[in-house]
Coordinates of C-alpha atoms in Angstrom, one line a residue:
M29 CA 6.2 -5.5 -11.5
P30 CA 4.7 -9.0 -11.1
L31 CA 7.1 -10.9 -8.8
N32 CA 7.3 -13.8 -11.2
K33 CA 8.5 -11.8 -14.2
L34 CA 12.0 -11.0 -15.2
Y35 CA 12.6 -7.3 -14.4
F36 CA 15.8 -6.7 -16.3
D37 CA 18.5 -8.9 -17.6
G38 CA 21.8 -7.2 -18.1
G39 CA 23.4 -10.3 -19.5
E40 CA 27.1 -10.6 -18.5
E41 CA 27.5 -6.9 -17.6
I42 CA 29.4 -6.7 -14.3
R43 CA 27.5 -5.5 -11.2
D44 CA 28.9 -4.2 -7.9
L45 CA 27.1 -6.9 -6.0
T46 CA 25.4 -10.2 -6.9
I47 CA 22.8 -11.3 -4.4
V48 CA 22.1 -15.0 -4.3
G49 CA 18.5 -15.5 -3.1
G50 CA 15.4 -13.4 -3.7
G51 CA 13.6 -13.8 -0.3
P52 CA 12.9 -10.8 2.0
T53 CA 16.6 -10.6 2.9
G54 CA 17.7 -10.6 -0.7
I55 CA 15.1 -8.0 -1.8
F56 CA 16.0 -5.7 1.1
A57 CA 19.7 -6.1 0.3
A58 CA 18.9 -4.9 -3.2
F59 CA 17.1 -1.9 -1.7
Q60 CA 20.2 -1.2 0.4
C61 CA 22.3 -1.3 -2.7
G62 CA 20.2 1.5 -4.2
M63 CA 20.5 3.5 -1.0
N64 CA 24.3 3.2 -1.2
N65 CA 24.5 3.9 -4.9
I66 CA 25.8 0.6 -6.1
S67 CA 24.5 -1.7 -8.8
C68 CA 23.3 -5.2 -8.1
R69 CA 21.5 -8.3 -9.4
I70 CA 19.4 -10.9 -7.6
I71 CA 19.6 -14.5 -8.7
E72 CA 16.7 -16.6 -7.4
S73 CA 16.2 -20.3 -8.0
M74 CA 12.4 -20.1 -7.7
P75 CA 10.2 -18.7 -10.5
L76 CA 9.1 -15.8 -8.3
L77 CA 10.6 -13.5 -5.7
G78 CA 9.8 -13.9 -2.0
G79 CA 11.5 -17.1 -0.9
Q80 CA 9.6 -19.3 1.5
L81 CA 7.1 -16.5 2.2
A82 CA 5.9 -16.6 -1.4
A83 CA 6.4 -20.3 -2.1
L84 CA 5.1 -21.9 1.0
Y85 CA 2.7 -19.7 2.9
P86 CA 1.8 -16.5 1.1
E87 CA -1.5 -16.2 3.0
K88 CA 0.0 -16.7 6.4
H89 CA 0.0 -13.6 8.6
I90 CA 3.2 -12.3 10.1
Y91 CA 3.2 -10.3 13.4
D92 CA 6.8 -9.7 14.3
V93 CA 8.1 -7.3 11.6
A94 CA 8.5 -3.7 12.7
G95 CA 6.0 -1.3 11.4
F96 CA 3.3 -3.9 10.7
Q97 CA 0.7 -4.9 13.3
E98 CA 0.1 -7.9 11.0
V99 CA 0.7 -8.5 7.4
P100 CA 0.2 -11.4 5.0
A101 CA 3.4 -13.0 3.9
A102 CA 2.7 -12.2 0.2
G103 CA 1.9 -8.6 1.2
L104 CA 5.2 -8.2 3.0
V105 CA 7.1 -9.4 0.0
E106 CA 5.1 -7.0 -2.2
S107 CA 5.9 -4.1 0.1
L108 CA 9.6 -5.0 0.1
W109 CA 9.6 -5.1 -3.6
K110 CA 7.8 -1.8 -4.0
Q111 CA 10.4 -0.2 -1.8
T112 CA 13.2 -1.7 -3.9
E113 CA 12.1 -1.5 -7.5
R114 CA 12.7 2.2 -7.9
Y115 CA 16.4 1.3 -8.1
H116 CA 15.8 -1.1 -10.9
P117 CA 17.9 -4.1 -9.7
E118 CA 18.5 -6.8 -12.2
V119 CA 16.5 -9.9 -11.4
I120 CA 17.2 -13.4 -12.7
L121 CA 14.5 -15.9 -11.8
G122 CA 14.4 -19.7 -12.1
E123 CA 18.2 -20.1 -12.0
T124 CA 20.2 -21.9 -9.3
V125 CA 23.8 -20.7 -8.6
T126 CA 25.9 -23.9 -8.8
R127 CA 29.4 -22.5 -8.2
Y128 CA 31.4 -19.4 -7.7
R129 CA 35.0 -18.4 -8.5
K130 CA 37.0 -15.5 -7.2
L131 CA 39.1 -14.1 -10.0
D132 CA 42.7 -12.8 -9.8
D133 CA 41.5 -9.2 -9.8
G134 CA 39.2 -9.9 -6.8
T135 CA 35.9 -9.9 -8.7
F136 CA 33.5 -12.8 -8.5
E137 CA 32.1 -15.1 -11.2
V138 CA 29.0 -17.2 -10.5
T139 CA 27.7 -19.9 -12.7
V140 CA 24.0 -20.9 -12.8
G141 CA 22.4 -24.2 -13.8
S142 CA 21.8 -23.2 -17.4
G143 CA 25.5 -22.5 -17.8
R144 CA 25.3 -18.7 -17.8
V145 CA 28.0 -16.8 -16.0
F146 CA 27.6 -13.5 -14.1
L147 CA 30.3 -11.2 -12.8
S148 CA 30.3 -8.8 -9.8
R149 CA 32.7 -7.0 -7.6
A150 CA 31.4 -8.7 -4.5
L151 CA 29.0 -11.5 -3.6
L152 CA 26.2 -11.8 -1.0
I153 CA 24.6 -15.1 -0.2
A154 CA 21.0 -14.5 1.1
A155 CA 19.7 -18.0 0.3
G156 CA 17.7 -18.5 3.4
L157 CA 17.9 -22.1 4.5
G158 CA 19.0 -23.2 1.1
A159 CA 16.8 -25.7 -0.8
F160 CA 13.9 -26.9 1.3
S161 CA 11.4 -29.8 1.2
P162 CA 8.5 -30.5 3.6
R163 CA 8.9 -33.1 6.3
K164 CA 6.6 -36.1 5.8
L165 CA 5.2 -38.8 8.0
P166 CA 7.0 -42.1 7.0
Q167 CA 4.2 -44.2 8.5
L168 CA 1.9 -42.9 5.8
H169 CA 4.1 -44.5 3.1
D170 CA 3.2 -43.5 -0.5
I171 CA 0.6 -40.7 -0.4
D172 CA 1.9 -38.9 -3.5
H173 CA -1.4 -39.3 -5.3
L174 CA -3.2 -37.3 -2.5
E175 CA -0.7 -34.5 -2.4
G176 CA -2.1 -31.2 -3.6
S177 CA -5.7 -32.4 -3.5
S178 CA -6.2 -33.9 -0.1
V179 CA -2.8 -33.7 1.6
F180 CA -1.0 -30.4 1.9
Y181 CA 2.3 -29.2 3.4
A182 CA 1.5 -25.5 3.3
V183 CA -1.4 -23.2 2.9
K184 CA -1.0 -21.4 -0.5
N185 CA -4.7 -20.8 -1.1
V186 CA -7.2 -20.6 1.8
S187 CA -9.9 -21.5 -0.6
D188 CA -8.5 -25.1 -0.8
F189 CA -9.9 -25.7 2.6
A190 CA -13.3 -23.9 2.3
G191 CA -16.1 -26.0 3.7
K192 CA -13.7 -29.0 4.3
R193 CA -13.1 -31.2 7.3
V194 CA -9.4 -30.4 8.0
V195 CA -7.0 -32.3 10.2
I196 CA -3.8 -30.3 11.0
V197 CA -0.7 -32.1 12.3
G198 CA 1.9 -30.1 14.2
G199 CA 2.5 -28.0 17.3
G200 CA 4.7 -25.2 16.0
D201 CA 3.8 -21.7 14.8
S202 CA 2.5 -22.7 11.4
A203 CA 0.2 -25.4 12.8
L204 CA -1.2 -23.1 15.5
D205 CA -1.5 -20.1 13.1
W206 CA -3.5 -22.2 10.6
T207 CA -5.6 -23.9 13.2
V208 CA -6.8 -20.4 14.2
G209 CA -6.7 -19.1 10.6
L210 CA -9.0 -21.7 9.1
L211 CA -11.7 -21.7 11.8
N212 CA -13.9 -19.4 9.8
T213 CA -13.2 -21.1 6.5
A214 CA -13.2 -24.8 7.0
H215 CA -16.2 -26.9 8.0
S216 CA -14.2 -28.2 11.0
V217 CA -10.6 -28.1 12.2
T218 CA -8.9 -30.8 14.3
L219 CA -5.3 -30.3 15.5
V220 CA -3.1 -33.4 16.2
H221 CA 0.3 -33.0 18.0
R222 CA 2.6 -35.7 19.2
M223 CA 3.9 -33.8 22.2
P224 CA 2.1 -32.8 25.4
D225 CA 2.7 -29.1 24.8
F226 CA 2.7 -26.7 21.9
Q227 CA 6.1 -25.3 20.6
G228 CA 4.6 -22.3 18.9
H229 CA 4.0 -18.7 20.1
G230 CA 2.2 -18.5 23.5
K231 CA -0.4 -16.1 22.2
T232 CA -1.5 -18.3 19.4
A233 CA -1.4 -21.4 21.6
R234 CA -3.8 -19.7 24.0
E235 CA -6.1 -18.8 21.1
V236 CA -6.2 -22.5 20.1
L237 CA -6.9 -23.7 23.6
E238 CA -9.7 -21.0 24.0
A239 CA -11.2 -22.2 20.7
R240 CA -11.2 -25.8 22.0
E241 CA -13.0 -24.6 25.2
E242 CA -15.6 -22.9 23.0
G243 CA -16.1 -26.2 21.0
R244 CA -14.7 -24.6 17.8
V245 CA -11.7 -27.0 17.4
D246 CA -10.8 -30.5 18.5
V247 CA -7.3 -30.9 19.9
Y248 CA -5.4 -34.2 20.4
L249 CA -2.1 -33.9 22.3
N250 CA 0.3 -36.7 22.9
T251 CA -1.2 -38.2 19.7
E252 CA 0.3 -39.4 16.4
V253 CA -1.2 -40.1 13.0
T254 CA -0.9 -43.8 12.1
S255 CA -2.7 -44.1 8.8
V256 CA -5.2 -42.6 6.4
D257 CA -8.2 -43.9 4.5
C258 CA -9.0 -42.8 1.0
E259 CA -11.6 -43.5 -1.7
N260 CA -11.1 -42.7 -5.4
D261 CA -7.9 -40.8 -4.6
Q262 CA -9.7 -38.7 -2.0
L263 CA -9.0 -38.6 1.7
T264 CA -11.9 -39.7 3.8
A265 CA -10.4 -40.3 7.3
V266 CA -7.3 -40.0 9.4
H267 CA -6.4 -42.6 12.0
V268 CA -4.6 -41.5 15.2
R269 CA -3.3 -43.1 18.3
T270 CA -2.5 -41.5 21.7
K271 CA 0.6 -42.3 23.7
G272 CA -1.6 -44.3 26.0
G273 CA -2.7 -46.6 23.1
K274 CA -6.2 -45.2 22.5
T275 CA -7.2 -44.9 18.8
H276 CA -9.5 -42.6 17.1
I277 CA -10.8 -42.3 13.5
L278 CA -11.2 -38.6 12.4
E279 CA -13.4 -38.0 9.4
A280 CA -11.4 -35.7 7.1
D281 CA -11.4 -34.2 3.6
C282 CA -7.9 -32.6 4.0
L283 CA -4.8 -33.4 5.9
L284 CA -2.5 -30.5 6.5
L285 CA 1.0 -31.6 7.6
L286 CA 2.8 -28.6 9.2
I287 CA 5.7 -30.4 10.8
G288 CA 8.5 -28.3 9.4
F289 CA 10.9 -28.5 6.4
K290 CA 14.2 -30.1 5.7
S291 CA 16.9 -27.7 4.4
N292 CA 19.7 -28.5 2.1
L293 CA 22.5 -26.1 1.3
G294 CA 22.9 -27.8 -2.1
P295 CA 26.0 -26.5 -4.0
L296 CA 26.8 -24.0 -1.2
A297 CA 28.0 -26.9 0.9
E298 CA 30.7 -27.6 -1.6
W299 CA 32.1 -24.0 -1.7
D300 CA 34.8 -24.5 1.0
L301 CA 33.3 -21.9 3.2
E302 CA 33.3 -22.2 7.0
L303 CA 30.0 -23.8 8.2
M304 CA 28.3 -24.0 11.6
D305 CA 24.8 -25.4 12.1
N306 CA 24.3 -25.8 8.4
A307 CA 24.9 -22.1 7.8
L308 CA 27.8 -19.9 6.7
V309 CA 29.9 -18.4 9.5
V310 CA 30.3 -14.6 9.2
D311 CA 32.0 -12.0 11.3
S312 CA 30.5 -8.7 12.7
H313 CA 30.6 -7.3 9.1
M314 CA 28.7 -10.2 7.7
K315 CA 31.8 -11.4 5.8
T316 CA 32.4 -15.1 5.4
S317 CA 35.8 -16.7 5.4
I318 CA 36.4 -15.3 1.9
D319 CA 37.2 -11.6 1.5
G320 CA 34.5 -10.0 -0.6
L321 CA 31.9 -12.7 0.0
Y322 CA 29.2 -11.9 2.5
A323 CA 26.1 -13.7 3.9
A324 CA 22.9 -12.5 5.4
G325 CA 19.6 -13.9 6.8
D326 CA 19.1 -17.5 7.8
I327 CA 22.0 -18.7 5.8
A328 CA 24.4 -16.6 8.0
Y329 CA 25.7 -17.8 11.4
Y330 CA 27.1 -15.8 14.2
P331 CA 26.9 -16.3 18.0
G332 CA 23.4 -15.4 19.3
K333 CA 21.8 -15.3 15.9
L334 CA 18.0 -15.0 16.0
K335 CA 16.5 -16.5 12.8
I336 CA 13.5 -14.1 12.2
I337 CA 12.7 -11.9 9.2
Q338 CA 13.6 -8.7 11.1
T339 CA 17.2 -10.1 11.8
G340 CA 17.6 -11.0 8.1
L341 CA 16.7 -7.4 7.1
S342 CA 19.3 -6.0 9.5
D343 CA 21.9 -8.5 8.3
A344 CA 21.2 -7.3 4.7
A345 CA 21.8 -3.7 5.6
M346 CA 25.0 -4.6 7.4
A347 CA 26.3 -6.8 4.6
V348 CA 25.7 -4.2 1.9
R349 CA 27.2 -1.4 4.0
H350 CA 30.4 -3.3 4.8
S351 CA 30.7 -4.6 1.2
L352 CA 31.3 -1.0 0.1
T353 CA 34.9 -1.1 1.5
Y354 CA 35.6 -4.1 -0.8
I355 CA 33.7 -2.8 -3.8
K356 CA 35.2 0.7 -3.6
P357 CA 38.6 0.2 -1.9
G358 CA 40.3 3.3 -0.7
E359 CA 37.1 5.4 -1.1
K360 CA 35.8 7.1 2.0
I361 CA 32.3 5.8 2.8
R362 CA 29.9 8.5 3.9
H363 CA 26.6 7.7 5.5
T364 CA 23.6 9.3 4.0
F365 CA 20.3 9.4 5.9
S366 CA 17.4 7.9 4.0
S367 CA 15.3 11.0 4.4
V368 CA 18.0 13.1 2.8
K369 CA 18.6 10.7 -0.1
A370 CA 14.8 10.4 -0.7
A371 CA 14.5 14.2 -0.8
K372 CA 17.3 14.5 -3.4
E373 CA 15.7 11.7 -5.5
K374 CA 12.4 13.4 -5.4
K375 CA 13.9 16.8 -6.3
N376 CA 15.8 15.3 -9.3
A377 CA 12.9 13.2 -10.5
P378 CA 11.5 14.3 -13.9
E379 CA 8.2 16.1 -13.6
N380 CA 5.1 14.3 -14.7
G381 CA 3.3 15.4 -17.8

């Protein structure tokens, strides 16, 4: 199934679990629903599944997911969906959940922006960091006319930078990853970072510094962008100044600002749920302060939380598993090994042709 197409819309039919958010955590939660023989729906505000991986950096390579030596973000999303789609979860795209209501019988009602209402026996919030928008450089003032052609906040298509003189701003993982990732695509790559040291992964930082020693990339540390030059709505140069006051003019065709994103919980902040560090507080069962309402992934907070994809997948498995006691009260929950379940599914599958 194309990840930007509606898979199945069951209308107002009640599901066991409604999953708010269609990023990796939400998709894997839907897989876990299938493994545990409960029905679910995913409601995703974006026009495609995948969350930030699909919307912001589909071509970025990921190195810290178990089982993958390295995998493009879009490829990881595709693999997660292929694992999940055999259970035919209902998927609603392009709809933002604006409010929820717990009914007298313990079921949940969620309303989306269009006014449609969906019912489920339990609710799982897997909305990542909520709504997000890129951080910008206020000193550049109004550069809206350059965005998408000369100024970018993410790499969605590597071809946008082919043969171009690229200036990258930032010192975190994304900035370092794309400094290395564009070396064989761009005409030239220059990295500008306002701090004296990088904040990204040590391995990638070493690769950047090695490329600088080899003369393949220019690196300016303790340096900030001050302004840009453009001609006919096309970037031509980036002006920078070091902390010591020295200025440089960098010829450039593209400015890639990778300085992070601002997150906003949006309607979730008004749901009267316990919050900590802009996330929903959960217990060891991934349950929020409301019985029957769970959270997983970056949107969930608990002591020692590590915000990486792998943790989100684990959170999803925990949340779905523990939601069973709420969805099926009084029923003894038995664990089924995935290999046993898969073997039964294969045995019961209709023969081809």
